[in-house]
Coordinates of C-alpha atoms in Angstrom, one line a residue:
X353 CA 24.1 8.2 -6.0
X354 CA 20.5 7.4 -7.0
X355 CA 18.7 10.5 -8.3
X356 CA 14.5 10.5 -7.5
X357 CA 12.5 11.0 -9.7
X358 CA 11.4 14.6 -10.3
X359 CA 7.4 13.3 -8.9
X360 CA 8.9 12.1 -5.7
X361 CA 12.2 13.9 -4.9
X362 CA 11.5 17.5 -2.6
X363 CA 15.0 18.4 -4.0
X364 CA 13.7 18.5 -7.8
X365 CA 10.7 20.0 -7.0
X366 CA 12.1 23.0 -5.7
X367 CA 14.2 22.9 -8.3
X368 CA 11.6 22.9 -10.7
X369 CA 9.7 25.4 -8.7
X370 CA 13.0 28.1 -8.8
X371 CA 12.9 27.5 -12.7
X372 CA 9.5 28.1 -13.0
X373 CA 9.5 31.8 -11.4
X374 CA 12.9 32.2 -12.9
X375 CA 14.6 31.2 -16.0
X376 CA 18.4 31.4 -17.2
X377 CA 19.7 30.0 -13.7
X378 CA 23.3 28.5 -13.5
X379 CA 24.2 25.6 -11.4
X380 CA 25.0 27.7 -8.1
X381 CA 22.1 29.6 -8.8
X382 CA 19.8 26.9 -8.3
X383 CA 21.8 25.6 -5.4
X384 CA 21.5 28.9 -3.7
X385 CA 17.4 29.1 -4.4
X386 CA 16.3 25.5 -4.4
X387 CA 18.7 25.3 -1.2
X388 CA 20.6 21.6 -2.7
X389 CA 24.1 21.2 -2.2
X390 CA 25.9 22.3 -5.6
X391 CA 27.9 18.8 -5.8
X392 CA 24.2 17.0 -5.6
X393 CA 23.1 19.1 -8.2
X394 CA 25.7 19.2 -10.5
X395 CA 27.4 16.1 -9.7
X396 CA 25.1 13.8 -8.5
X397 CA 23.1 13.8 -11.8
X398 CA 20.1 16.1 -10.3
X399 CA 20.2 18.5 -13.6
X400 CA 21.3 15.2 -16.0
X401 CA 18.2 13.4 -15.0
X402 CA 16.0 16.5 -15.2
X403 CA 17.6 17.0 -19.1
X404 CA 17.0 13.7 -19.8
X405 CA 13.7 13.5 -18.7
X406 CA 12.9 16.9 -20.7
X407 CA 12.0 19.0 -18.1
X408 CA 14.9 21.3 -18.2
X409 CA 16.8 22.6 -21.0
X410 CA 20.0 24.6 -21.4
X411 CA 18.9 28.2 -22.5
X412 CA 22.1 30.3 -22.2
X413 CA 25.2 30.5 -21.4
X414 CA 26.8 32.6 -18.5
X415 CA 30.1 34.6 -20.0
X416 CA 32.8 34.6 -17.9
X417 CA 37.0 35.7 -18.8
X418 CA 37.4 32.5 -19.8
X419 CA 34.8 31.9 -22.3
X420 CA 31.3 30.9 -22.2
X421 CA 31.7 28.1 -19.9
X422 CA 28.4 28.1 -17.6
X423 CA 25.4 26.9 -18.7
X424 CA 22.0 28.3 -17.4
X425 CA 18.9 26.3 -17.4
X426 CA 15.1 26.8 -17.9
X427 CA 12.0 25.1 -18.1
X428 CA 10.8 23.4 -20.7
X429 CA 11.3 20.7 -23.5
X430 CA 13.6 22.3 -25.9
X431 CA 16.7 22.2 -27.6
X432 CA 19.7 22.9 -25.8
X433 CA 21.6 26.3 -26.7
X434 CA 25.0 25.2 -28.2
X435 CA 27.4 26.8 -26.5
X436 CA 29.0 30.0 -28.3
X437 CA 32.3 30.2 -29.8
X438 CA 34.6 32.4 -27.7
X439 CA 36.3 35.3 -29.9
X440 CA 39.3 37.6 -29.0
X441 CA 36.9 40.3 -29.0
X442 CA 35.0 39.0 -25.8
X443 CA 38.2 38.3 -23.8
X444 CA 38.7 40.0 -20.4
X445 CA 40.8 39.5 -17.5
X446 CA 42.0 41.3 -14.5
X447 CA 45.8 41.3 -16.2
X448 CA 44.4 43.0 -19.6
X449 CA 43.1 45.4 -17.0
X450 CA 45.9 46.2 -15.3
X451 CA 48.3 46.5 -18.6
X452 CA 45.3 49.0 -19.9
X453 CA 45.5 51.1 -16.7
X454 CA 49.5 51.3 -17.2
X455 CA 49.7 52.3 -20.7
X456 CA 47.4 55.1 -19.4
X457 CA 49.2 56.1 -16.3
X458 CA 52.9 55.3 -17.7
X459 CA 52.8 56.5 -21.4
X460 CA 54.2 54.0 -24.3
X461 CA 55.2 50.4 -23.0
X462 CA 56.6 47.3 -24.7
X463 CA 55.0 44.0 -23.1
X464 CA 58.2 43.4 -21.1
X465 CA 57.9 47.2 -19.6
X466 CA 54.4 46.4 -18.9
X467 CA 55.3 43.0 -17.1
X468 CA 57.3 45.4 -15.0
X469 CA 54.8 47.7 -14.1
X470 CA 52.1 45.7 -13.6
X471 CA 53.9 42.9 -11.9
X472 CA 52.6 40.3 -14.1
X473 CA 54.6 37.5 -15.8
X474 CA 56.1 38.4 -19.0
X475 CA 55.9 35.0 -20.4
X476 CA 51.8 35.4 -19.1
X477 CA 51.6 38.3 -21.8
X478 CA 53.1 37.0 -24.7
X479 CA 51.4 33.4 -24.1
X480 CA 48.0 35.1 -23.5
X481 CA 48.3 36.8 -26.4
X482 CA 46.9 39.6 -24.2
X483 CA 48.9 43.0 -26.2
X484 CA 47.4 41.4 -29.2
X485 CA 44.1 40.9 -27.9
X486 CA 43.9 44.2 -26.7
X487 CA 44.9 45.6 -30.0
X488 CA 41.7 43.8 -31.7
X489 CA 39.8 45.3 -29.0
X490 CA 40.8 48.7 -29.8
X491 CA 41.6 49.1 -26.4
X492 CA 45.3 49.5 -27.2
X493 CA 47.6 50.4 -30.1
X494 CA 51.1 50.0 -31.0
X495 CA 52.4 53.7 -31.3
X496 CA 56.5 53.0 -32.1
X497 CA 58.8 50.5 -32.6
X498 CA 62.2 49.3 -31.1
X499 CA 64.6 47.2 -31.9
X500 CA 66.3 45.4 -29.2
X501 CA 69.7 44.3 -28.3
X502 CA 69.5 40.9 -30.9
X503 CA 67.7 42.8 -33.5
X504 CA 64.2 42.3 -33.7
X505 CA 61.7 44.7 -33.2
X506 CA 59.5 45.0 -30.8
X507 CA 56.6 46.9 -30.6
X508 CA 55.5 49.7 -28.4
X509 CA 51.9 49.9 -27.3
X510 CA 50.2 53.3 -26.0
X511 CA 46.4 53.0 -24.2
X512 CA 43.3 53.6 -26.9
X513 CA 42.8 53.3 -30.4
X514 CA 44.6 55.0 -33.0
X515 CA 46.0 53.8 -36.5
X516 CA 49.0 51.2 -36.0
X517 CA 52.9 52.2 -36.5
X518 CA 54.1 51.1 -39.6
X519 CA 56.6 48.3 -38.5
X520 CA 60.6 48.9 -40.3
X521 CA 62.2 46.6 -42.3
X522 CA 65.2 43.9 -41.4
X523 CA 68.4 45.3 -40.3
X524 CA 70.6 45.6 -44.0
X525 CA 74.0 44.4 -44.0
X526 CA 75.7 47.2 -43.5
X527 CA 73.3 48.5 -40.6
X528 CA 73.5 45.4 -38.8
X529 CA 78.1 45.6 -39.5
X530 CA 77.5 49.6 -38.1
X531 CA 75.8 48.1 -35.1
X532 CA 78.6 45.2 -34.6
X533 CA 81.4 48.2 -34.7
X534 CA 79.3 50.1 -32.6
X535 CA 78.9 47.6 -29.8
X536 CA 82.7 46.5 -30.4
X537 CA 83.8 50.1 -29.4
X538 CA 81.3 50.5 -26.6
X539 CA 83.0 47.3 -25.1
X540 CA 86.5 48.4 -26.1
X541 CA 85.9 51.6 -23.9
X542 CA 84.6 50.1 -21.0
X543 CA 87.7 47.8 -21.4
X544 CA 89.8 51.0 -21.4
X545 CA 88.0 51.9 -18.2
X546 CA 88.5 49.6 -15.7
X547 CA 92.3 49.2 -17.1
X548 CA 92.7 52.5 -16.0
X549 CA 90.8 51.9 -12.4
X550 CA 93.1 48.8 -11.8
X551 CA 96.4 51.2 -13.1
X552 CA 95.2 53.9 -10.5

């Protein structure tokens, strides 16, 4: 596509005339205003050619769940705004949300309990990082710990901020023997059971 030049191209000037009554506009912004399609804009180079020609400059960024991934554009020659480094702390998403909004209706959750009542992915909020996140953001706090079937703990995670259960130790080798005879008589009763359904 050959972009005009911004003296000659009725596209550009409106677009130069939306950035001059308005600054910090995204792409769609501009496409909505200046009424150009958003793939001439963005994609055919419309912006590009107005950077490169120093008209425009990038003077913000547009935060969305994801980061700081839209740029918005003013008037002017000027050095673009790098864009900003995304922290845990700015982090948001409608799944955060939701595990939030359990821990406060439901009470203490691990992250596989709140997979379940949310209905999100398990795998989703461990991957995410999202109990973590939501720890730095004081939005959540581990409360209590449990230790699962294999061993490991896992933590326990109540809605707002309080200070963090202190985490136990390993398993010592004669808890984790107690555990094995523990299990080995569980299974050796429920053995005993069903011997006794089949005899009867």
């Amino acid at each position: 596509m050959n972009v005009p030049k911004a003296t000659d191209s009725p596209a550009i000037q409106r677009i130069l005339g939306v950035l001059s009554r308005k600054a910090g506009m995204s792409a769609s912004d501009l496409s909505r205003e200046a009424f150009v399609g958003i793939t001439t804009l963005a994609c055919g180079g419309y912006l590009k050619a107005l950077r490169a020609k120093r008209l425009v400059h990038v003077s913000g960024w547009r935060k969305t769940p994801k980061g700081f991934v839209t740029p918005l554009f003013s008037l002017g020659d000027r050095p673009d705004l790098p864009r900003p480094k995304f922290q845990d702390a700015d982090r948001d998403s409608v799944g955060m949300g939701l595990i939030v909004s359990a821990l406060e209706r439901l009470g203490g959750l691990t992250y596989l309990e709140a997979a379940h009542a949310t209905g999100l992915s398990s795998n989703t909020i461990k991957n995410a990082r999202y109990m973590d996140i939501l720890v730095k953001q004081k939005r959540v706090h581990v409360t209590a710990w449990r230790r699962n079937r294999a061993g490991p703990m896992i933590a326990v995670y109540a809605a707002g901020y309080k200070a963090a259960a202190e985490k136990p130790g390993p398993l010592s080798a004669a808890e984790k023997s107690r555990r094995f005879r523990e299990r080995e008589r569980a299974l050796c009763a429920d053995r005993g059971v069903v011997a006794q359904l089949l005899r009867g």
